[in-house]
Short mmCIF file of C-alpha atoms and ligand atoms in Angstrom, two decimals:
data_model
loop_
_atom_site.label_atom_id
_atom_site.label_comp_id
_atom_site.label_asym_id
_atom_site.label_seq_id
_atom_site.Cartn_x
_atom_site.Cartn_y
_atom_site.Cartn_z
CA MET D 112 47.88 86.28 112.89
CA PRO D 113 48.61 82.29 113.93
CA LYS D 114 50.68 81.85 116.74
CA ARG D 115 53.27 79.73 115.70
CA GLU D 116 53.77 79.71 111.53
CA PHE D 117 55.22 76.75 109.92
CA LEU D 118 57.35 78.44 107.48
CA LEU D 119 57.46 76.25 103.91
CA SER D 120 58.88 79.18 101.78
CA PRO D 121 62.59 78.78 100.28
CA GLY D 122 63.58 81.36 102.78
CA PRO D 123 63.21 82.16 105.61
CA VAL D 124 63.02 78.62 106.96
CA ASN D 125 61.84 77.03 110.43
CA VAL D 126 64.76 77.12 112.86
CA PRO D 127 65.58 74.02 115.61
CA ARG D 128 65.23 75.55 118.87
CA ARG D 129 68.57 73.79 119.53
CA VAL D 130 69.67 76.18 117.31
CA SER D 131 67.76 79.35 118.92
CA LEU D 132 68.69 78.06 122.31
CA ALA D 133 72.43 78.69 120.82
CA GLY D 134 72.57 81.86 120.00
CA ALA D 135 70.22 82.87 123.56
CA ALA D 136 73.58 82.04 125.23
CA GLU D 137 76.35 84.65 127.67
CA MET D 138 77.88 87.17 125.00
CA VAL D 139 81.29 86.93 124.48
CA HIS D 140 83.33 88.71 122.64
CA HIS D 141 84.55 88.75 119.28
CA ARG D 142 88.33 89.12 120.11
CA SER D 143 88.34 86.23 122.72
CA GLU D 144 90.23 83.16 121.87
CA GLU D 145 86.93 81.33 122.85
CA PHE D 146 85.21 83.23 119.63
CA GLY D 147 88.33 82.24 118.32
CA GLU D 148 88.17 78.66 118.29
CA LEU D 149 84.43 79.16 117.66
CA MET D 150 85.09 79.55 114.23
CA GLN D 151 88.43 77.82 113.80
CA ALA D 152 85.40 74.84 114.87
CA ILE D 153 82.71 76.08 112.52
CA ASP D 154 85.27 76.93 109.67
CA VAL D 155 85.98 72.81 110.11
CA LYS D 156 82.10 71.54 109.46
CA LEU D 157 80.77 74.60 107.07
CA LYS D 158 84.23 73.10 104.54
CA LYS D 159 82.25 70.09 104.22
CA ILE D 160 78.77 71.27 103.28
CA PHE D 161 80.43 73.54 101.12
CA LYS D 162 82.60 70.45 99.50
CA THR D 163 86.01 72.71 99.59
CA LYS D 164 89.45 73.26 100.96
CA ASN D 165 89.23 77.02 99.77
CA PHE D 166 89.27 79.57 101.96
CA ILE D 167 85.98 80.82 102.71
CA VAL D 168 84.68 84.45 103.71
CA TYR D 169 82.28 85.07 106.80
CA LEU D 170 80.25 87.99 106.38
CA ALA D 171 77.04 90.17 107.73
CA SER D 172 74.63 90.43 105.74
CA THR D 173 72.13 88.85 104.26
CA GLY D 174 72.81 86.70 100.79
CA THR D 175 72.44 89.71 98.93
CA GLY D 176 75.55 91.12 99.69
CA GLY D 177 77.54 88.19 99.56
CA MET D 178 76.49 88.54 96.26
CA GLU D 179 77.58 92.55 95.95
CA ALA D 180 80.62 91.61 97.70
CA THR D 181 81.51 88.45 95.29
CA VAL D 182 81.40 91.30 92.18
CA ALA D 183 82.82 93.66 94.48
CA ASN D 184 85.92 92.25 94.73
CA LEU D 185 86.37 90.34 92.02
CA LEU D 186 86.12 92.23 88.93
CA ASN D 187 88.33 95.49 87.68
CA ARG D 188 86.39 97.71 86.19
CA SER D 189 87.86 96.73 82.72
CA ASN D 190 86.19 93.38 82.96
CA GLU D 191 83.48 91.71 81.36
CA ALA D 192 80.77 89.16 82.74
CA ILE D 193 78.35 86.50 81.33
CA VAL D 194 75.35 86.46 82.91
CA VAL D 195 72.49 83.75 83.41
CA GLU D 196 69.15 85.91 84.07
CA GLY D 197 66.20 82.93 84.85
CA GLY D 198 64.75 84.83 87.57
CA LYS D 199 64.42 86.93 89.68
CA PHE D 200 67.74 86.13 91.33
CA GLY D 201 69.39 86.07 87.85
CA GLN D 202 67.89 89.39 87.61
CA ARG D 203 69.98 90.08 90.71
CA TRP D 204 73.39 89.72 88.96
CA ARG D 205 72.56 92.13 86.16
CA GLU D 206 71.04 94.62 88.50
CA LEU D 207 74.40 94.01 90.29
CA CYS D 208 76.77 94.31 86.95
CA GLN D 209 74.75 97.60 86.37
CA ALA D 210 75.26 99.19 89.53
CA PHE D 211 79.17 98.92 88.94
CA GLN D 212 79.17 99.71 85.66
CA ILE D 213 80.13 96.35 84.31
CA LYS D 214 79.63 95.50 80.77
CA HIS D 215 77.51 92.40 80.58
CA HIS D 216 75.94 89.47 78.23
CA VAL D 217 72.91 88.25 79.45
CA ILE D 218 71.92 84.53 79.11
CA PRO D 219 67.93 85.13 78.80
CA LEU D 220 65.51 82.83 79.93
CA ASP D 221 62.21 82.14 79.77
CA TRP D 222 61.40 81.79 84.01
CA GLY D 223 61.05 78.24 84.60
CA ARG D 224 63.58 76.87 82.18
CA ALA D 225 67.18 75.97 83.08
CA VAL D 226 70.49 77.06 81.62
CA LYS D 227 72.01 74.32 79.19
CA PRO D 228 75.77 73.98 79.29
CA GLU D 229 75.54 74.91 75.72
CA GLN D 230 74.51 78.18 75.61
CA ILE D 231 76.94 79.52 78.38
CA GLU D 232 79.42 77.86 75.49
CA GLN D 233 77.91 79.99 72.94
CA ALA D 234 78.36 83.55 75.13
CA LEU D 235 81.80 82.67 75.83
CA LYS D 236 82.52 82.06 72.26
CA ALA D 237 80.78 85.35 71.28
CA HIS D 238 82.38 87.86 73.56
CA PRO D 239 85.68 86.75 74.64
CA ARG D 240 86.23 89.31 76.85
CA ALA D 241 84.32 88.41 79.14
CA LYS D 242 85.64 86.04 81.57
CA PHE D 243 83.32 86.12 84.53
CA VAL D 244 79.76 83.84 84.60
CA PHE D 245 77.00 84.87 87.05
CA THR D 246 74.93 81.69 87.68
CA GLN D 247 73.18 80.30 90.38
CA LEU D 248 72.74 77.27 91.58
CA PHE D 249 68.48 77.00 91.84
CA GLU D 250 66.90 79.52 91.02
CA THR D 251 64.48 80.80 93.41
CA SER D 252 62.04 82.72 92.27
CA THR D 253 61.57 79.85 89.88
CA GLY D 254 61.76 76.61 91.49
CA THR D 255 64.73 75.38 89.19
CA ALA D 256 67.94 73.83 89.17
CA TYR D 257 70.90 74.36 86.92
CA ASP D 258 73.75 72.17 85.45
CA ILE D 259 76.57 73.54 87.59
CA GLU D 260 78.54 70.16 86.66
CA ASN D 261 78.65 70.61 83.53
CA ILE D 262 78.48 74.17 83.16
CA ALA D 263 81.88 74.12 85.05
CA LYS D 264 83.48 71.74 82.34
CA VAL D 265 81.88 74.67 80.02
CA THR D 266 84.17 77.65 82.12
CA LYS D 267 87.19 75.75 82.49
CA ARG D 268 88.13 74.83 78.95
CA HIS D 269 87.15 79.50 78.17
CA GLU D 270 89.48 79.84 81.44
CA ALA D 271 86.09 82.10 83.33
CA ILE D 272 85.40 81.93 86.37
CA LEU D 273 82.89 80.84 87.60
CA VAL D 274 80.52 82.43 90.57
CA VAL D 275 77.34 80.14 91.33
CA ASP D 276 74.71 82.07 93.35
CA ALA D 277 74.39 79.10 95.94
CA ILE D 278 72.27 80.64 98.25
CA SER D 279 68.95 78.74 99.02
CA SER D 280 70.83 75.40 97.57
CA LEU D 281 73.34 74.65 99.59
CA GLY D 282 73.07 71.74 101.14
CA ALA D 283 69.30 71.08 99.52
CA VAL D 284 71.26 70.26 96.06
CA PRO D 285 74.11 68.77 95.17
CA LEU D 286 77.49 71.31 94.80
CA GLU D 287 80.92 69.54 94.26
CA THR D 288 82.60 73.03 94.75
CA ASP D 289 86.85 71.67 94.42
CA ALA D 290 85.37 68.51 92.81
CA TRP D 291 83.85 70.50 90.66
CA GLY D 292 85.96 73.77 90.03
CA ILE D 293 83.55 75.89 91.02
CA ASP D 294 85.94 79.43 91.51
CA VAL D 295 83.23 80.72 93.83
CA VAL D 296 79.64 79.64 95.59
CA ILE D 297 77.86 81.76 97.54
CA THR D 298 75.69 81.04 100.65
CA CYS D 299 74.20 82.02 103.23
CA SER D 300 71.75 81.08 106.54
CA GLN D 301 68.33 81.33 106.31
CA LYS D 302 67.54 78.80 103.67
CA SER D 303 69.10 74.83 103.71
CA LEU D 304 71.32 75.83 106.85
CA MET D 305 67.91 76.68 108.83
CA LEU D 306 69.27 79.87 110.43
CA PRO D 307 67.94 83.44 111.50
CA PRO D 308 69.06 86.12 108.36
CA GLY D 309 71.81 87.65 109.04
CA LEU D 310 74.76 85.97 107.74
CA ALA D 311 76.20 85.30 104.14
CA PHE D 312 79.12 82.76 103.39
CA VAL D 313 81.14 83.37 100.23
CA SER D 314 84.24 79.98 99.16
CA LEU D 315 86.38 81.62 96.31
CA SER D 316 89.11 79.34 94.79
CA GLU D 317 93.27 80.03 94.34
CA ARG D 318 92.29 81.41 91.46
CA ALA D 319 89.63 83.42 92.38
CA TRP D 320 91.86 85.05 94.84
CA LYS D 321 94.61 85.45 91.92
CA VAL D 322 91.51 87.75 90.38
CA VAL D 323 90.79 89.57 94.55
CA GLU D 324 93.91 90.27 93.72
CA GLN D 325 93.69 92.47 91.05
CA SER D 326 90.66 94.66 91.51
CA ASP D 327 89.75 98.08 91.58
CA LEU D 328 86.06 98.02 92.46
CA PRO D 329 85.68 100.57 95.60
CA LYS D 330 84.87 98.48 98.50
CA TYR D 331 86.06 99.00 102.15
CA TYR D 332 83.32 96.59 103.91
CA TRP D 333 83.21 94.45 102.10
CA ASP D 334 86.57 93.87 101.00
CA PHE D 335 87.20 89.66 101.13
CA LYS D 336 91.52 90.39 101.54
CA ALA D 337 91.36 91.71 104.98
CA TYR D 338 88.48 89.15 106.04
CA LYS D 339 91.54 86.83 104.89
CA LYS D 340 94.13 88.09 106.99
CA ASN D 341 91.50 88.73 110.20
CA PHE D 342 90.32 85.02 110.02
CA PRO D 343 89.50 82.91 112.22
CA TYR D 344 88.68 86.71 113.84
CA THR D 345 86.28 88.64 111.31
CA PRO D 346 88.11 92.35 110.17
CA TYR D 347 85.10 94.29 112.03
CA THR D 348 82.73 92.96 115.42
CA SER D 349 81.26 89.41 114.45
CA ALA D 350 77.83 88.65 114.67
CA VAL D 351 78.53 86.44 117.42
CA SER D 352 75.26 84.75 118.00
CA LEU D 353 74.62 84.44 114.46
CA LEU D 354 77.45 82.21 114.53
CA ARG D 355 77.31 80.40 117.50
CA GLU D 356 73.98 79.55 115.81
CA LEU D 357 75.24 77.86 112.75
CA ASN D 358 77.73 75.60 115.01
CA GLU D 359 74.77 74.36 116.55
CA SER D 360 72.96 74.10 112.93
CA LEU D 361 76.16 72.10 111.60
CA ASP D 362 76.93 69.90 114.24
CA ILE D 363 72.97 68.87 113.65
CA ILE D 364 73.31 67.89 110.14
CA ASP D 365 76.93 66.38 111.47
CA GLU D 366 74.29 64.29 113.87
CA GLU D 367 71.50 63.38 111.08
CA GLY D 368 74.80 62.06 108.29
CA GLY D 369 76.43 64.85 106.56
CA VAL D 370 75.27 67.07 103.86
CA GLY D 371 74.76 63.58 102.11
CA ALA D 372 71.99 62.20 104.22
CA ARG D 373 70.32 65.47 103.96
CA LEU D 374 70.51 65.95 100.11
CA CYS D 375 68.87 62.40 99.97
CA LYS D 376 66.46 64.00 102.74
CA PHE D 377 64.86 67.45 100.96
CA GLU D 378 65.00 65.19 97.52
CA GLY D 379 63.19 63.28 98.94
CA TYR D 380 60.46 65.77 100.07
CA ALA D 381 60.62 67.05 96.12
CA GLN D 382 59.79 63.78 94.75
CA ALA D 383 56.61 63.13 97.30
CA THR D 384 55.59 66.39 97.11
CA ARG D 385 56.30 66.63 92.67
CA ALA D 386 54.23 63.44 92.62
CA ALA D 387 51.96 64.38 94.74
CA ILE D 388 50.78 67.63 93.30
CA GLU D 389 50.52 65.42 89.60
CA ALA D 390 48.36 63.34 91.30
CA MET D 391 46.01 66.63 92.77
CA ASN D 392 45.51 67.33 89.15
CA LEU D 393 47.75 70.52 88.73
CA LYS D 394 50.81 71.08 87.07
CA LEU D 395 54.48 71.39 88.42
CA PHE D 396 55.88 75.08 86.47
CA SER D 397 59.61 74.74 86.71
CA GLU D 398 61.43 72.20 83.45
CA ARG D 399 64.32 70.96 86.11
CA PRO D 400 63.05 70.98 89.67
CA GLY D 401 65.10 70.92 92.55
CA ALA D 402 64.48 69.98 96.42
CA VAL D 403 64.31 73.13 97.42
CA CYS D 404 60.88 74.28 96.50
CA THR D 405 59.12 73.13 94.07
CA THR D 406 57.20 75.11 92.03
CA VAL D 407 52.76 75.12 90.33
CA GLN D 408 50.96 76.17 87.95
CA VAL D 409 48.19 77.83 90.31
CA PRO D 410 44.47 76.19 88.14
CA THR D 411 42.10 78.79 86.45
CA GLY D 412 39.87 79.89 88.08
CA ILE D 413 41.79 79.81 92.03
CA SER D 414 43.41 82.38 93.14
CA ASP D 415 46.42 81.96 94.67
CA LYS D 416 45.98 84.75 98.19
CA ALA D 417 42.90 82.30 98.68
CA ILE D 418 45.29 79.02 98.42
CA MET D 419 47.68 80.63 100.70
CA GLU D 420 45.16 82.14 103.31
CA ASN D 421 43.52 79.42 103.77
CA LEU D 422 46.77 77.11 104.51
CA ARG D 423 47.72 79.67 106.99
CA GLN D 424 44.35 80.20 108.38
CA GLU D 425 43.51 76.81 108.68
CA PHE D 426 46.34 75.23 109.23
CA GLN D 427 49.21 77.21 109.90
CA ILE D 428 51.16 76.52 107.14
CA LYS D 429 52.88 78.88 105.11
CA ILE D 430 53.84 78.40 101.44
CA GLU D 431 54.97 81.40 98.97
CA GLY D 432 53.69 82.79 95.29
CA GLY D 433 55.08 83.51 92.27
CA GLN D 434 57.14 86.94 92.31
CA ASP D 435 56.93 90.00 89.55
CA HIS D 436 55.08 88.48 86.23
CA LEU D 437 54.88 85.04 87.84
CA LYS D 438 52.99 86.57 90.37
CA GLY D 439 49.13 85.20 90.79
CA LYS D 440 50.41 82.62 88.32
CA ILE D 441 52.57 80.35 90.87
CA LEU D 442 52.41 78.95 94.03
CA ARG D 443 56.09 77.69 96.03
CA ILE D 444 56.50 74.95 98.41
CA GLY D 445 59.37 75.24 100.71
CA HIS D 446 61.47 72.03 101.64
CA ILE D 447 64.22 72.91 102.96
CA GLY D 448 65.05 73.95 106.95
CA ASP D 449 64.35 72.44 110.25
CA VAL D 450 61.24 70.38 108.25
CA MET D 451 60.13 66.44 108.54
CA ALA D 452 58.68 63.70 106.79
CA LYS D 453 55.56 63.98 108.32
CA ASP D 454 55.38 67.73 107.51
CA VAL D 455 55.40 66.96 104.47
CA LEU D 456 52.99 64.49 104.37
CA GLY D 457 51.05 66.68 106.37
CA THR D 458 51.27 69.66 103.80
CA VAL D 459 49.70 67.70 100.92
CA ALA D 460 46.47 66.79 102.91
CA ALA D 461 46.28 70.15 104.34
CA LEU D 462 46.45 71.02 100.12
CA GLU D 463 44.00 68.00 99.37
CA ILE D 464 41.29 69.88 102.19
CA THR D 465 42.36 73.56 100.70
CA LEU D 466 42.02 72.76 97.17
CA HIS D 467 38.63 70.69 97.73
CA LYS D 468 37.18 73.87 99.90
CA LEU D 469 38.26 75.50 96.76
CA GLY D 470 36.51 73.86 94.23
CA HIS D 471 39.29 72.57 91.86
CA LYS D 472 38.73 69.45 90.06
CA PHE D 473 40.93 66.63 91.22
CA GLU D 474 40.04 62.88 93.12
CA LEU D 475 40.06 63.87 97.32
CA GLY D 476 43.16 61.24 98.34
CA ALA D 477 45.02 60.90 94.79
CA GLY D 478 47.74 63.22 96.27
CA SER D 479 48.51 62.41 100.14
CA ARG D 480 48.60 58.87 98.46
CA ALA D 481 51.58 59.44 95.59
CA ALA D 482 52.75 61.09 99.02
CA ILE D 483 52.33 58.01 101.19
CA GLU D 484 53.86 55.80 97.61
CA SER D 485 57.08 57.75 97.58
CA PHE D 486 58.07 57.63 101.00
CA VAL D 487 57.72 54.34 100.80
CA GLY D 488 59.78 53.41 97.90
CA ALA D 489 62.07 56.02 99.50
CA THR D 490 65.04 54.67 101.52
CA VAL D 491 65.45 58.04 103.72
CA MET D 492 62.43 59.54 105.58
CA THR D 493 62.38 59.95 109.16
CA LYS D 494 65.52 62.19 109.82
C1 PLP Q 127 66.97 83.79 98.94
C2 PLP Q 127 68.01 84.79 97.57
C3 PLP Q 127 68.63 85.43 97.98
C4 PLP Q 127 69.25 86.99 98.42
O1 PLP Q 127 69.00 86.70 99.52
P1 PLP Q 127 68.87 87.54 100.75
O2 PLP Q 127 68.76 86.50 102.19
O3 PLP Q 127 67.25 88.19 100.77
O4 PLP Q 127 69.42 88.75 100.46
C5 PLP Q 127 69.31 85.24 96.25
N1 PLP Q 127 69.57 83.67 95.71
C6 PLP Q 127 68.82 83.13 95.68
C7 PLP Q 127 69.41 82.15 94.92
C8 PLP Q 127 68.10 83.18 96.74
O5 PLP Q 127 67.09 82.36 97.25
#
């Protein structure tokens, strides 16, 4: 094992030292005044990332816990739902509906494709009893961003509740929870918020809370009403250290110029990477890429494992491969977390050296040149 791995994975990501140190402070009691004040301060800052005034539920779980809790709190046994399935995480929505025996209608997509707002419209028309739409903002398994702004216009017209899994993408791909009218947004700690795994956050609109009141699915630990009632405390013991780390990470984001600056930064990294990929005679995989990670088709004759192993052994850089049927077919290069422009440039150069060594045909240096040119043309680079 290399001593230190630089994580360019779409989660978990590199955690700034400042954040880790905040978590190492002396323990406080989760019912103390001090802890209540910390939660109040966090909540003001996290709402700026969510772009919402809605109530946020703080869960001690990873992202999937936030997804399951959302299903358990929103739905009634008699409800029907529309599920967008364009990858591993859309599949998770389908499996959650199955687990709770919720009648659901899947919009199947070839992996790498983005759902079109018209497809949502058609599904809602075909299934007028379905008043819930479950989707991703960014399908991390394929590196694809969905057009949530226009999807929200459709769900509003049909008075359907829109549930967006923004687990990898909140703070990396634009999302306007209140301005676009999104009922439920879910995210977690170990992706764009650059924390260790272990926290999930769910924001719910007034409309969503009305639905929560009527839900009859079983839940106990995950009961959102208890979280609302107890705020700024959590109904059970809080993940104090992780929440302190969250507070620090939100301060860093503020110091960087807020979520807007952060979106620009990650988009710049993704653009530079995409330019480099194409200049290295490689093909992008997704039809609608976004700033969380770039997906690249593995060139024929070269193994994805050989590329990833060389990057890890020679450069201590960890990127990821594909999941399920995309295993061996794509590579996923993350851009989120504690990453700087110099890391993007270094990674492109390391990838060039690796591909050259493994016999891929391309002009050595072309990828780096394309990334450099992309940064020269960009306004945001260093932060
Ligand atoms: C990572 C991820 C999840 C799952 O999160 P866990 O923290 O592994 O439970 C869900 N949805 C998307 C889009 C993700 O990227």
